[in-house]
Amino acid sequence: MSFKDRHIPCKDCGGEFVFTAGEQEFYAQKGFTNDPTRCPAGRRARKEGRSLIDVAGGRACPHDVSGQGRITDEAAEVSSSARPRRSDDWARSYDRPRSESRGWSSDRSRREREPYTGPLPSGPVSATVVRIDPAGRFLFARVDNPQFDVYVHGSLFSQVRRSIQEGDQISVTVEASDRGPRARTFDLV
């Protein structure tokens, strides 16, 4: 497939920029189907969350080949306000300790708990599901005798992810890991 340089109007500065044959070939290799709508200065400004005036350094866009494009305060405001800024309150909500924001357990935090170091059963044991990650990436199950919690990765229970609930009985084969016991196999009882 042969590519030719094309002139495309910029959405931010209003001028035309050259979409080169090399850029078109790159887009095709990456599987991109849409042409760019902003000149390189406009794309950079949007990516960095800055105004087009700051990026271009003046009133004329350096990528404008038509001579028609001008960077106005309005275009700069559109470019800089395109990405929403995080408010301080929103950012602070993610700085809270996990125990305050999630409320999963009234137990001691995970860092305060010592991992189980006792003997692990050699064969399959029955356990009760005590916690399920809301995203379904993992769960914890409690083995009764001796009592300890087992980490179960989501790949082990992916086939029954939608039907499993806290309190369900499962059968697991347990192995040791650097973070404590984890399940090697999983079966729904």
CSV table of N, CA and C in Angstrom, one decimal, residues 121-123 150-151 156 172-175 182-186:
chain,number,residue,atom,x,y,z
A,121,PRO,N,-1.5,-28.8,55.4
A,121,PRO,CA,-2.0,-30.1,55.1
A,121,PRO,C,-1.5,-30.5,53.7
A,122,SER,N,-1.3,-31.8,53.5
A,122,SER,CA,-0.7,-32.3,52.3
A,122,SER,C,-1.7,-32.6,51.2
A,123,GLY,N,-2.9,-32.9,51.5
A,123,GLY,CA,-3.9,-33.1,50.4
A,123,GLY,C,-5.0,-32.1,50.4
A,150,VAL,N,-6.3,-18.9,53.5
A,150,VAL,CA,-5.6,-19.3,52.3
A,150,VAL,C,-6.0,-18.3,51.2
A,151,TYR,N,-5.0,-17.8,50.5
A,151,TYR,CA,-5.2,-17.0,49.3
A,151,TYR,C,-5.5,-17.8,48.1
A,156,LEU,N,-7.8,-19.6,39.4
A,156,LEU,CA,-8.2,-21.0,39.8
A,156,LEU,C,-9.7,-21.1,39.9
A,172,VAL,N,-9.5,-27.1,48.6
A,172,VAL,CA,-8.3,-26.5,48.1
A,172,VAL,C,-7.1,-27.4,48.5
A,173,THR,N,-6.1,-27.4,47.7
A,173,THR,CA,-4.8,-28.0,48.0
A,173,THR,C,-3.9,-26.8,48.3
A,174,VAL,N,-3.3,-26.8,49.5
A,174,VAL,CA,-2.5,-25.6,49.9
A,174,VAL,C,-1.0,-25.8,49.8
A,175,GLU,N,-0.4,-24.7,49.4
A,175,GLU,CA,1.1,-24.7,49.3
A,175,GLU,C,1.6,-23.5,50.0
A,182,ARG,N,-1.2,-20.4,50.1
A,182,ARG,CA,-2.0,-20.1,49.0
A,182,ARG,C,-2.5,-21.4,48.3
A,183,ALA,N,-3.6,-21.3,47.6
A,183,ALA,CA,-4.2,-22.5,47.0
A,183,ALA,C,-3.4,-22.8,45.7
A,184,ARG,N,-3.2,-24.1,45.5
A,184,ARG,CA,-2.6,-24.6,44.3
A,184,ARG,C,-3.8,-25.2,43.4
A,185,THR,N,-4.8,-25.8,44.0
A,185,THR,CA,-5.9,-26.3,43.3
A,185,THR,C,-7.2,-25.8,44.0
A,186,PHE,N,-8.3,-25.7,43.3
A,186,PHE,CA,-9.6,-25.2,43.8
A,186,PHE,C,-10.7,-26.0,43.2
